[in-house]
mmCIF file of C-alpha atoms in Angstrom:
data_model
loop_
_atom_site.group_PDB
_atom_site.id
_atom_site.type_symbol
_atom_site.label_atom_id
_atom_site.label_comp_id
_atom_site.label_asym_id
_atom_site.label_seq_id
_atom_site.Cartn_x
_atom_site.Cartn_y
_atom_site.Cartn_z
ATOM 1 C CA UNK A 1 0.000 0.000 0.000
ATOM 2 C CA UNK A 2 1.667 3.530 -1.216
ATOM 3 C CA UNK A 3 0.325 6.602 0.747
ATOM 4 C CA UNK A 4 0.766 9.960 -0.943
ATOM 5 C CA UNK A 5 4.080 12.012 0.201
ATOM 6 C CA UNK A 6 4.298 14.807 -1.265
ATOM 7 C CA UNK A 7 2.269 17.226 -3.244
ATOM 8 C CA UNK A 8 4.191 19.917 -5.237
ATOM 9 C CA UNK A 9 2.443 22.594 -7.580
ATOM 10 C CA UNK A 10 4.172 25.093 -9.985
ATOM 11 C CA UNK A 11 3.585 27.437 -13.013
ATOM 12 C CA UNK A 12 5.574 27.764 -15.836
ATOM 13 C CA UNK A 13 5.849 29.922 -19.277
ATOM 14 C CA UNK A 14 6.095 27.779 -22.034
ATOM 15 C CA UNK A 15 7.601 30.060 -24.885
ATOM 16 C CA UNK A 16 6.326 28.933 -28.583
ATOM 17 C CA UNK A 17 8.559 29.113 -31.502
ATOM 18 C CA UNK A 18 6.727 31.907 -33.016
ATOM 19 C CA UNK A 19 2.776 33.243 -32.054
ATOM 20 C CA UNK A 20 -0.331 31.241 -32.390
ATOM 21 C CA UNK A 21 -3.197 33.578 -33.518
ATOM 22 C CA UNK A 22 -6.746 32.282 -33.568
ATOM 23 C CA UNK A 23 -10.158 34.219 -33.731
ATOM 24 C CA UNK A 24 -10.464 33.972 -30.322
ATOM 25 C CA UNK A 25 -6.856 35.552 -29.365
ATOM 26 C CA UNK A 26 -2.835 35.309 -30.059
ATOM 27 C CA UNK A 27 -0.309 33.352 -27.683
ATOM 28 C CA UNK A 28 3.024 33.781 -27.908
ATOM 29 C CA UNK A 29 3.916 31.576 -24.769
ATOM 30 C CA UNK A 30 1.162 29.416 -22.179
ATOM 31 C CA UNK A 31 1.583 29.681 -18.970
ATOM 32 C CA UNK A 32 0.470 26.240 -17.855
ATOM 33 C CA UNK A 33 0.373 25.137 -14.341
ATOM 34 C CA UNK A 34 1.809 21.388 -13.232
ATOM 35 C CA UNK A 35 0.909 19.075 -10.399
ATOM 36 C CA UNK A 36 3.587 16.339 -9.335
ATOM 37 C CA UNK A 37 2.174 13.668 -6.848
ATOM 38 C CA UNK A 38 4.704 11.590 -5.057
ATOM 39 C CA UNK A 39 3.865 8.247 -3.167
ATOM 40 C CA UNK A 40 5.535 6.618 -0.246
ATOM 41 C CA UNK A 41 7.727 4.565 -2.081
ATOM 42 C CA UNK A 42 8.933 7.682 -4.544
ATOM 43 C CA UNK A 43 6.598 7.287 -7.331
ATOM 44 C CA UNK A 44 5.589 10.213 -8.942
ATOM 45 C CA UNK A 45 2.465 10.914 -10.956
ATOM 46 C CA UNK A 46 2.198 14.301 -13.524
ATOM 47 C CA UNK A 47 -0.565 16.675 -14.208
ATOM 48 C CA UNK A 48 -0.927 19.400 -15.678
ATOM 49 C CA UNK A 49 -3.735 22.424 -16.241
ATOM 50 C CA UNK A 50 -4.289 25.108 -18.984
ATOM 51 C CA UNK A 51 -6.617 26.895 -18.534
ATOM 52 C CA UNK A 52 -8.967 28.171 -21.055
ATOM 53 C CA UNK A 53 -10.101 31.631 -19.945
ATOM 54 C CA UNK A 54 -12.086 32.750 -22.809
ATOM 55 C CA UNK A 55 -13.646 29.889 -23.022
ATOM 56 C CA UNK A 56 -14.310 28.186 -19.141
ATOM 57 C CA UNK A 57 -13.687 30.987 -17.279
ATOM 58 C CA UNK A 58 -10.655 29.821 -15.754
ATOM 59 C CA UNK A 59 -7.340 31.791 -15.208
ATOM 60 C CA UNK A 60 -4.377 30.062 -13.989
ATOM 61 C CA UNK A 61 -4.186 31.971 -10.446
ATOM 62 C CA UNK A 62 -7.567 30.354 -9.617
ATOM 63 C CA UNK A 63 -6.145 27.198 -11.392
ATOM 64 C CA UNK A 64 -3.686 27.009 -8.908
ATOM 65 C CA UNK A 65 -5.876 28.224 -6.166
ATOM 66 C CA UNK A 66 -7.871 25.144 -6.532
ATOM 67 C CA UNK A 67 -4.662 23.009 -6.861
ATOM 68 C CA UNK A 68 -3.539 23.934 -3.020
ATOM 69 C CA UNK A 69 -6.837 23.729 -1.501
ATOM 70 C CA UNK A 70 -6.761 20.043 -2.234
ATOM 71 C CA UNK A 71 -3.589 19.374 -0.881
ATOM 72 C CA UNK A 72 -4.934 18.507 2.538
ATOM 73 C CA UNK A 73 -6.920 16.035 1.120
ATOM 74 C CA UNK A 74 -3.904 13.911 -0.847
ATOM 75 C CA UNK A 75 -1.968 14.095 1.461
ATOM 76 C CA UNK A 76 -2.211 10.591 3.853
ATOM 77 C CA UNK A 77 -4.004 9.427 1.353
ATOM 78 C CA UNK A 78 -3.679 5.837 0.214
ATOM 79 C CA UNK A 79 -3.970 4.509 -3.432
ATOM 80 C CA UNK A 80 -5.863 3.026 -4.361
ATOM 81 C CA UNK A 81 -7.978 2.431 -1.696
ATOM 82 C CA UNK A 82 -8.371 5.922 -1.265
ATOM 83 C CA UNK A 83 -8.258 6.743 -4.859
ATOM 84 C CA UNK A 84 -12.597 7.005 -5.446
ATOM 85 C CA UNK A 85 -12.981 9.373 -3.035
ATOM 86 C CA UNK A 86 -10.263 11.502 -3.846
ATOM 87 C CA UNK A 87 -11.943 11.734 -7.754
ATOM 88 C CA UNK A 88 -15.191 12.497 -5.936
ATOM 89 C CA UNK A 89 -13.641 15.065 -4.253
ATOM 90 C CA UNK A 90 -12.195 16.625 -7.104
ATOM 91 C CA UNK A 91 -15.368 16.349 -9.185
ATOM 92 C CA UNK A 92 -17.815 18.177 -6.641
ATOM 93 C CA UNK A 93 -16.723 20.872 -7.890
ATOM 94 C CA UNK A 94 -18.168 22.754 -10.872
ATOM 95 C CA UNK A 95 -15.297 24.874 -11.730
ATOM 96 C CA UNK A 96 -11.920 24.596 -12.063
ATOM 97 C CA UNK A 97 -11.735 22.166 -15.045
ATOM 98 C CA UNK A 98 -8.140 22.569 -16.333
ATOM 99 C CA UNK A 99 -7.634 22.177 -12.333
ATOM 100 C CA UNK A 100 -9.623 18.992 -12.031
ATOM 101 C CA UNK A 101 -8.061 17.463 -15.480
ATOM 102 C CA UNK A 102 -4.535 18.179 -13.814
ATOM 103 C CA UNK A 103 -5.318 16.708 -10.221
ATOM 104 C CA UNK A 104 -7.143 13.532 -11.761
ATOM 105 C CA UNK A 105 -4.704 12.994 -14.230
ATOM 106 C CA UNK A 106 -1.274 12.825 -11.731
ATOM 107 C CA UNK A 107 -3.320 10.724 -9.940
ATOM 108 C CA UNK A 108 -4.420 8.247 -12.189
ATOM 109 C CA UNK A 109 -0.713 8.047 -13.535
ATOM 110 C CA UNK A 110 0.736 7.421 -10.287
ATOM 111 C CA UNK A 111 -1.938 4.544 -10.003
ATOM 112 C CA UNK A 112 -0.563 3.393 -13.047
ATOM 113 C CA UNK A 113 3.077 3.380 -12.004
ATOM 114 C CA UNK A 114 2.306 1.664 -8.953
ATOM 115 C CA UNK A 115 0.544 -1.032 -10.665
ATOM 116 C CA UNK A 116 2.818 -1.484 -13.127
ATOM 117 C CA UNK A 117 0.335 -0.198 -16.028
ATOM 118 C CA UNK A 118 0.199 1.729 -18.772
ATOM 119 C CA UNK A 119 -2.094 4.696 -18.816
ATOM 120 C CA UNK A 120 -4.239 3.843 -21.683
ATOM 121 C CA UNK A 121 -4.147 -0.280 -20.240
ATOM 122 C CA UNK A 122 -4.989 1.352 -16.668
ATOM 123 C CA UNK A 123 -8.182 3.021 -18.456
ATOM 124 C CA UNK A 124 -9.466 0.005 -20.426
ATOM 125 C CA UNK A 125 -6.436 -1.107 -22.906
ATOM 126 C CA UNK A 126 -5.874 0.238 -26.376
ATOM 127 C CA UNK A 127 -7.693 -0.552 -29.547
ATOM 128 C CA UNK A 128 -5.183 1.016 -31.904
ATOM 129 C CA UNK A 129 -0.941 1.495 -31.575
ATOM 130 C CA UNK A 130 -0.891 4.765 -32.942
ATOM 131 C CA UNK A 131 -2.647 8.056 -34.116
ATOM 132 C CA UNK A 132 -2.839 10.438 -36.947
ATOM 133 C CA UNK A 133 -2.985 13.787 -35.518
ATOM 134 C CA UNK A 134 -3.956 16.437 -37.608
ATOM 135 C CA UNK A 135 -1.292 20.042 -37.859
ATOM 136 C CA UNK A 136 -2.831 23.550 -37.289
ATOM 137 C CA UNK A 137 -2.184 26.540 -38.943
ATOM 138 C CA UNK A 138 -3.052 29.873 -37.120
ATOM 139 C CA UNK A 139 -4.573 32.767 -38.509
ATOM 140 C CA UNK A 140 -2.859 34.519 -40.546
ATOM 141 C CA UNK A 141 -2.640 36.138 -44.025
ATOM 142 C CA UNK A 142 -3.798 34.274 -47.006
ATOM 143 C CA UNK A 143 0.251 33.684 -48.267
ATOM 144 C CA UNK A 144 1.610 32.868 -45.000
ATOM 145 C CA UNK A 145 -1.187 30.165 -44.595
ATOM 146 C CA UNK A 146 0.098 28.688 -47.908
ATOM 147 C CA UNK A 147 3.977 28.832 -46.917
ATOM 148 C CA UNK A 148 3.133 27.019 -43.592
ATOM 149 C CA UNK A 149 0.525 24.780 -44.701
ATOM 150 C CA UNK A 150 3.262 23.401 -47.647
ATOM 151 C CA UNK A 151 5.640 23.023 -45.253
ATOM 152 C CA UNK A 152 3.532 21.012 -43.131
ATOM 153 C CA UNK A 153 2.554 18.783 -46.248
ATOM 154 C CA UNK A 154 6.845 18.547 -47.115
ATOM 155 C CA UNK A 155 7.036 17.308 -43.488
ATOM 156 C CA UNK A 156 4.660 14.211 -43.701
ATOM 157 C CA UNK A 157 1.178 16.142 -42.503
ATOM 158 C CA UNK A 158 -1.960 14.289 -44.220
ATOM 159 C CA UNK A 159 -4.297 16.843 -42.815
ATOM 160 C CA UNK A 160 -4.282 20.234 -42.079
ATOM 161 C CA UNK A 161 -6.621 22.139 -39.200
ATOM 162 C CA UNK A 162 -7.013 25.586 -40.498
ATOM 163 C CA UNK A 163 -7.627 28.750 -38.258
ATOM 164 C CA UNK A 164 -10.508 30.909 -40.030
ATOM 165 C CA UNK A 165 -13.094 33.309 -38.458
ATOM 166 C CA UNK A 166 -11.490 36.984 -38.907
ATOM 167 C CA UNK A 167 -13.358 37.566 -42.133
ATOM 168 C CA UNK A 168 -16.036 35.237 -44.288
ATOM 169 C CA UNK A 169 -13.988 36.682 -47.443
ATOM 170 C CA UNK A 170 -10.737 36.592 -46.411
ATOM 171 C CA UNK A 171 -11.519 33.078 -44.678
ATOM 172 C CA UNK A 172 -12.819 31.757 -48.045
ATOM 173 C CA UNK A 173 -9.734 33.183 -50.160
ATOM 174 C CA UNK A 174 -7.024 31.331 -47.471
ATOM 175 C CA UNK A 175 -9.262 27.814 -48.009
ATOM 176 C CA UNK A 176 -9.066 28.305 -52.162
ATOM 177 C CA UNK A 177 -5.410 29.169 -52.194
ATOM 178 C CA UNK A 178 -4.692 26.138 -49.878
ATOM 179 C CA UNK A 179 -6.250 23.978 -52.903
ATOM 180 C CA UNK A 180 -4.864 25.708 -55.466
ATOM 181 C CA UNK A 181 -1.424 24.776 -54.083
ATOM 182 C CA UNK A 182 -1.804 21.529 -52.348
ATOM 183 C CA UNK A 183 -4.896 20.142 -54.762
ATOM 184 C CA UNK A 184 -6.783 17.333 -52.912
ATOM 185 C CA UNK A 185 -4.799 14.767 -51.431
ATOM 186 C CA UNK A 186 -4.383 16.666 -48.025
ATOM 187 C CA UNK A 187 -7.496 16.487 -46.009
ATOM 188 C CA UNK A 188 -8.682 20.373 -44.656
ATOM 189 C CA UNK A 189 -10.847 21.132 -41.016
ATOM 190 C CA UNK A 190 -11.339 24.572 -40.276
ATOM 191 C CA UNK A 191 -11.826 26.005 -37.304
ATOM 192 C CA UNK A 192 -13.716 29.576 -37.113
ATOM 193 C CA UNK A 193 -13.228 29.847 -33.412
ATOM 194 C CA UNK A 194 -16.885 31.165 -33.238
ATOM 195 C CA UNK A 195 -15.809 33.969 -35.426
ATOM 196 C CA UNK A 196 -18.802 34.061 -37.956
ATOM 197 C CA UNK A 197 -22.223 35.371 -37.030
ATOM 198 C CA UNK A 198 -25.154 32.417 -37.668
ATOM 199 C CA UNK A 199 -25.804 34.397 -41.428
ATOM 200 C CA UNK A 200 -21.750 34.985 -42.035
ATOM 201 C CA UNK A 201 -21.678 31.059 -41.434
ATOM 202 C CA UNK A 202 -23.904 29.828 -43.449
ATOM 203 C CA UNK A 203 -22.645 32.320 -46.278
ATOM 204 C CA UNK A 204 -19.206 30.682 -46.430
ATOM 205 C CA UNK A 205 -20.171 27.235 -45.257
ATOM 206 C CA UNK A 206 -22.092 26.663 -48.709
ATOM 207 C CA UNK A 207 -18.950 27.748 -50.467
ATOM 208 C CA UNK A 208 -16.387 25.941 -48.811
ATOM 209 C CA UNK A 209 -18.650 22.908 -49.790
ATOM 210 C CA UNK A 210 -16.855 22.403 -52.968
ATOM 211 C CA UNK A 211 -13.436 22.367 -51.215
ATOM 212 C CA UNK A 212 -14.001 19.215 -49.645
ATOM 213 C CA UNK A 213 -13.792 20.872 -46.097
ATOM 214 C CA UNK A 214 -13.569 17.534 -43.824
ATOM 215 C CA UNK A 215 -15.504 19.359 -40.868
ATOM 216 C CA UNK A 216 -16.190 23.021 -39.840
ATOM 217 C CA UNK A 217 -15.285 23.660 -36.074
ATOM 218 C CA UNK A 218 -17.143 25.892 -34.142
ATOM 219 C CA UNK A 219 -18.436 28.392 -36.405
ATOM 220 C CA UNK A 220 -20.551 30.639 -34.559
ATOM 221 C CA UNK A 221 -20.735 31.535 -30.774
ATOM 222 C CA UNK A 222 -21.235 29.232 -28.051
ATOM 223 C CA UNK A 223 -24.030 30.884 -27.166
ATOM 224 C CA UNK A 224 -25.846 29.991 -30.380
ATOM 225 C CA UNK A 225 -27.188 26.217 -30.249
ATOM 226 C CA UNK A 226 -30.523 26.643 -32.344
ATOM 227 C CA UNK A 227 -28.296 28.297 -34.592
ATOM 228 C CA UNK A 228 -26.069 25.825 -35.001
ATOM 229 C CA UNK A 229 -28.526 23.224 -35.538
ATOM 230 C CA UNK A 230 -29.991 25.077 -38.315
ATOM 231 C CA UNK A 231 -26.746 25.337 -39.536
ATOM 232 C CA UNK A 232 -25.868 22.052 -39.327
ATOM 233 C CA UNK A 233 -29.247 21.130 -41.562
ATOM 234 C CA UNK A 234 -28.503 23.921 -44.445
ATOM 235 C CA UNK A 235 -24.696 22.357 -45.099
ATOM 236 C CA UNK A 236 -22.982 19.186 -46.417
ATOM 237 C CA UNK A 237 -20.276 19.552 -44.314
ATOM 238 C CA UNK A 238 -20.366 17.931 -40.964
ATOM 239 C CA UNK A 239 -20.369 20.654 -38.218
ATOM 240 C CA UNK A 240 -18.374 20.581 -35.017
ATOM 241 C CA UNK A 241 -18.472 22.191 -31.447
ATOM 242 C CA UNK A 242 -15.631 22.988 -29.525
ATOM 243 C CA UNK A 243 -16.511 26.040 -27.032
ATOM 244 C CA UNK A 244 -20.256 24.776 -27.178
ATOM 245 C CA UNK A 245 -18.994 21.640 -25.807
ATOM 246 C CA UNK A 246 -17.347 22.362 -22.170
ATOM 247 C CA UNK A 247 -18.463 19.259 -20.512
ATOM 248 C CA UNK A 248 -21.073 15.960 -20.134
ATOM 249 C CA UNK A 249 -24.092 18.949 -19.965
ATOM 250 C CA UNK A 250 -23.506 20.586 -23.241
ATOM 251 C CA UNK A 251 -22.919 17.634 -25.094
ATOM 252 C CA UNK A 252 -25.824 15.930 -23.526
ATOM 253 C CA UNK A 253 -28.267 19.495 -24.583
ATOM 254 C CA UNK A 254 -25.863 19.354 -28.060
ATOM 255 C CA UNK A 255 -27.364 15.844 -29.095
ATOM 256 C CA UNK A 256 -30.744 16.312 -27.872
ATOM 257 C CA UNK A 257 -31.546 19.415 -30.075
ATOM 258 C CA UNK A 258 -29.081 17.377 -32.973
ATOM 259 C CA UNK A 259 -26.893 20.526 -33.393
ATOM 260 C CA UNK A 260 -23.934 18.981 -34.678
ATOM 261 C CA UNK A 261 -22.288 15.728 -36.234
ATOM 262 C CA UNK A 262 -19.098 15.942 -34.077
ATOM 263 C CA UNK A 263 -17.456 16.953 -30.592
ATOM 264 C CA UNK A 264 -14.394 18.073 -29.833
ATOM 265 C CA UNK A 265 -13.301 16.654 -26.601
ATOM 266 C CA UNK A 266 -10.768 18.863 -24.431
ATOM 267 C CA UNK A 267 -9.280 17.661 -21.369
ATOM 268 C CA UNK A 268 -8.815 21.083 -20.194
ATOM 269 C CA UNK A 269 -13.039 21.838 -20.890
ATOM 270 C CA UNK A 270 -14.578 18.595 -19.414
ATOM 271 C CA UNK A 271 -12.158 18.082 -16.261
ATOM 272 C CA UNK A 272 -10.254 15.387 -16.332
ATOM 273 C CA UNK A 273 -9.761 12.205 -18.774
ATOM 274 C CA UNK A 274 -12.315 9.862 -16.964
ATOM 275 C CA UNK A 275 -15.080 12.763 -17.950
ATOM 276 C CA UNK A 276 -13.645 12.413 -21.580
ATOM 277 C CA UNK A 277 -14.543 8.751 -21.745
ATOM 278 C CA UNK A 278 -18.148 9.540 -20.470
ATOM 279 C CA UNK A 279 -18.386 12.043 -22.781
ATOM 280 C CA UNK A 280 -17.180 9.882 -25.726
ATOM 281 C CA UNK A 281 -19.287 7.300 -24.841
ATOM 282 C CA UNK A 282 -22.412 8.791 -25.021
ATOM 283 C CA UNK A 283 -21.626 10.685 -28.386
ATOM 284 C CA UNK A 284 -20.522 6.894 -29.839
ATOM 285 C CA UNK A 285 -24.618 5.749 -28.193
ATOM 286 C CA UNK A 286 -25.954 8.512 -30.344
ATOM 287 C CA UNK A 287 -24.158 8.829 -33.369
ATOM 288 C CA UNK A 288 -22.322 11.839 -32.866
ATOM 289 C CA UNK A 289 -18.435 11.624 -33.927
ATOM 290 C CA UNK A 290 -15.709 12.676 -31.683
ATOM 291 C CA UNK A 291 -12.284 14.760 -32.241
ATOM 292 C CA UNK A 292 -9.995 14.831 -29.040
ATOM 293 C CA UNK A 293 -7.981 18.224 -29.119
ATOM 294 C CA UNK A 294 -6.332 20.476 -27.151
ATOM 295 C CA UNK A 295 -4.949 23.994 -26.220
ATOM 296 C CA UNK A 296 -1.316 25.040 -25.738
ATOM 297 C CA UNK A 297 -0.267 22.138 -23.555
ATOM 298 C CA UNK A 298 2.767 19.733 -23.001
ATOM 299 C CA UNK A 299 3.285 15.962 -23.682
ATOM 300 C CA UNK A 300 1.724 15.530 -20.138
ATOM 301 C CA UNK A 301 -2.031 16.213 -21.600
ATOM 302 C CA UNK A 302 -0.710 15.389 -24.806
ATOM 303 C CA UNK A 303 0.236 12.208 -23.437
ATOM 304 C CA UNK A 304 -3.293 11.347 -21.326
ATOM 305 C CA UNK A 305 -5.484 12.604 -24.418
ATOM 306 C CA UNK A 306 -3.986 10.493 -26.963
ATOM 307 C CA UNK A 307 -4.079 7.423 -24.458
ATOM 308 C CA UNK A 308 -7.858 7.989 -24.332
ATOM 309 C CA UNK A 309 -7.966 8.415 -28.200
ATOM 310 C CA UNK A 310 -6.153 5.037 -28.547
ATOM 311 C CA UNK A 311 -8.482 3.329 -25.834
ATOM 312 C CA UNK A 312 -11.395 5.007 -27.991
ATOM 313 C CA UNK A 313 -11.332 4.163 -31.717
ATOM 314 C CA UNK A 314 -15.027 6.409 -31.961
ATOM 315 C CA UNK A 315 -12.770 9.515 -31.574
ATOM 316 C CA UNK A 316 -11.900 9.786 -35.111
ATOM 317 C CA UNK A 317 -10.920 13.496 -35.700
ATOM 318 C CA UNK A 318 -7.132 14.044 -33.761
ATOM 319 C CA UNK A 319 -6.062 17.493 -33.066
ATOM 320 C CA UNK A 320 -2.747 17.000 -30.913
ATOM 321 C CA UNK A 321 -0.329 18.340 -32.263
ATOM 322 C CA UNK A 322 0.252 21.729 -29.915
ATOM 323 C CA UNK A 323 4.143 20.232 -28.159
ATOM 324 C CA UNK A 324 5.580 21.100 -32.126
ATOM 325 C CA UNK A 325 4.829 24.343 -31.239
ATOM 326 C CA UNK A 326 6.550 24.262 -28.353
ATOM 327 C CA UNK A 327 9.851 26.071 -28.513
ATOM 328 C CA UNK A 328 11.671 24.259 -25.367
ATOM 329 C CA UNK A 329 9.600 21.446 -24.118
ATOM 330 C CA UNK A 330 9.639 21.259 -20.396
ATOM 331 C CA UNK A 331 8.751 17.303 -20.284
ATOM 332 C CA UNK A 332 10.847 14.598 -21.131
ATOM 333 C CA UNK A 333 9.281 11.418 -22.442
ATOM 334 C CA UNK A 334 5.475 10.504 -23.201
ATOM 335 C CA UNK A 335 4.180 10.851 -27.074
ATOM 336 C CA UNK A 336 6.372 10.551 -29.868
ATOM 337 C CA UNK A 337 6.053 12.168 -33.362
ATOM 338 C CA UNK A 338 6.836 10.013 -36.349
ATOM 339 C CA UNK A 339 6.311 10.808 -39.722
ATOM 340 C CA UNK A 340 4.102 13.754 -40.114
ATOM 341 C CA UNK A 341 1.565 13.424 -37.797
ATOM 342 C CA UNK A 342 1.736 9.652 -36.699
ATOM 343 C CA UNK A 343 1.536 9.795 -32.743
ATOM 344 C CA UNK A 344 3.352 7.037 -30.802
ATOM 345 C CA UNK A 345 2.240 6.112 -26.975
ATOM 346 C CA UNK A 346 5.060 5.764 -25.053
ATOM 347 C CA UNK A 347 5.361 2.089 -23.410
ATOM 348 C CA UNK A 348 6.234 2.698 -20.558
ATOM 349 C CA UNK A 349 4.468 2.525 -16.778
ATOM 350 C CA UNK A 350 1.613 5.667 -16.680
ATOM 351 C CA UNK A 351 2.005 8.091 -18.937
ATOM 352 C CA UNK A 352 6.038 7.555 -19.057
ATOM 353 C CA UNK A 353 6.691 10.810 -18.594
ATOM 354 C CA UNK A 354 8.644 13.482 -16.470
ATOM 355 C CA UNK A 355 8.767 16.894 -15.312
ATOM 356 C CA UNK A 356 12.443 18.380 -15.959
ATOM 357 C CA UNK A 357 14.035 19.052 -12.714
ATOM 358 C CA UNK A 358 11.302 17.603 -10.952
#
């Protein structure tokens, strides 16, 4: 039996190689905050929280506000036998998700270490080896989307995820020029970051049709559900929600009113990776498609989301790709890249990954 030592929390700025402009805003570092949870016996388990202010609410003070208050709680505490009512603990709360998702995940990979598991065998076991993650381009103008999208496709990248939303006009000229230059053998998503009013949406959305646009993410504000349904009905291409799908509740009101044909699952939205699987689950019971993405986070999330892609072959859409724009990664170990956009699990006990320094 392994009782929990230590808890240690830190931020960090995580500097990207150059800035990452969507609809929504432009990054040119995260500031992420991490969670390291040692047992007795010096295992360690890793979590870490992003928080998605614009769209949960969440900064990372309160991030790692929430972190701290638990620590009373872990520490003494024995896993597993302790382990369900920590995650109850965690999960009566209604904020905090990027909080929650780092707390559950540390302590679900130390579970793993101790038991001498993978992560993704921990949760269930794997149904495929390895991924295809899509590569995202950020909003920019019409020719630098080009240069970076071709050197994407010169590095192995099957599928682009293209930032749109800052103009229906401008948004449709960037899409063309992308097939003018690359034709039709790598696959497009776009992602409007709710930058298109309901009428802007379907304006463009009829003329990307003949583009052969794989999905259109989150075209119109959150706010906008009837909207989106009607959207959804007036279009060939399938429509996704990302900041319309926070967690179990808006999916659950998403497929009720049949607003959309896919969900993008975020560990830093829903909570934690054990929400993920309920909320992939009941999208697979009602026909709805699932793409697993993320924000500007490390191979630690990296790591859990694409073990709970691989354990889930109904999340079809991958969107992890956000450590290549990482200038100095501050984690050793966890996913590999290979080829393009082939994502490797490490195979390793838990996620198989570490902290630097820590």
């Amino acid at each position: 039996m392994e009782r929990i030592s230590s808890v240690r929390i830190l931020a960090k700025d995580i500097r990207l190689k150059k800035p990452f402009r969507t609809a929504l805003r432009e990054e040119k570092e995260a500031k992420n905050a991490f969670i390291i949870i040692e047992a007795s016996g010096g295992l360690k388990g890793f979590g870490e929280a992003a928080p998605l202010r614009e769209v949960t609410g969440e900064n990372l003070a309160g991030c790692i506000g929430f972190l701290n208050s638990l620590r009373d709680d872990l520490i003494g505490a024995e896993i597993p036998n302790d382990l369900n009512k920590l995650l109850r603990r965690i999960h009566g709360f209604r904020g905090f998700p990027a909080g929650r998702a780092a707390v559950e995940t540390a302590l679900l990979d130390l579970y793993a270490r101790i038991v001498g598991l993978s992560f993704a065998d921990l949760l269930g076991g794997r149904v495929r080896e390895s991924l295809e993650t899509d590569y995202t381009v950020s909003l920019q103008p019409v020719e630098d989307v080009v240069k970076e999208a071709l050197e994407a496709a010169d590095k192995g990248f099957r599928i682009l995820k293209v930032k749109l939303g800052d103009d229906p006009r401008r948004d449709l000229e960037r899409v063309k020029a992308l097939r003018d230059n690359l034709g039709y053998d790598v696959g497009i998503r776009v992602d409007a970051n709710q930058g298109w009013s309901p009428k802007q949406a379907i304006w463009i959305s009829k003329r990307l049709e003949r583009f052969e646009v794989e999905l259109i993410e989150q075209p119109i504000p959150y706010w906008c559900l009837d909207e989106l349904r009607m959207l959804r009905e007036s279009v060939e291409i399938p429509i996704a929600a990302d900041e319309s799908a926070k967690d179990l509740r808006d999916v659950l009101r998403l497929i009720r009113i049949g607003a959309v044909d896919v969900v993008n699952i975020k560990l830093m939205k829903c909570g934690g990776p054990l929400n993920a699987l309920r909320i992939s689950d009941l999208c697979e019971e009602a026909g709805v498609r699932c793409m697993i993405g993320c924000g500007l986070e490390t191979r630690i999330s990296i790591t859990t989301a694409a073990s709970i892609a691989c354990i889930r072959d109904s999340i079809s859409f991958i969107d992890l790709d956000s450590p290549l724009f990482i200038d100095e990664e501050p984690v050793i170990g966890g996913i590999a890249y290979r080829g393009g956009g082939t994502i490797e699990l490490p195979r390793g006990d838990g996620l198989g990954v570490e902290l630097a320094g820590y």
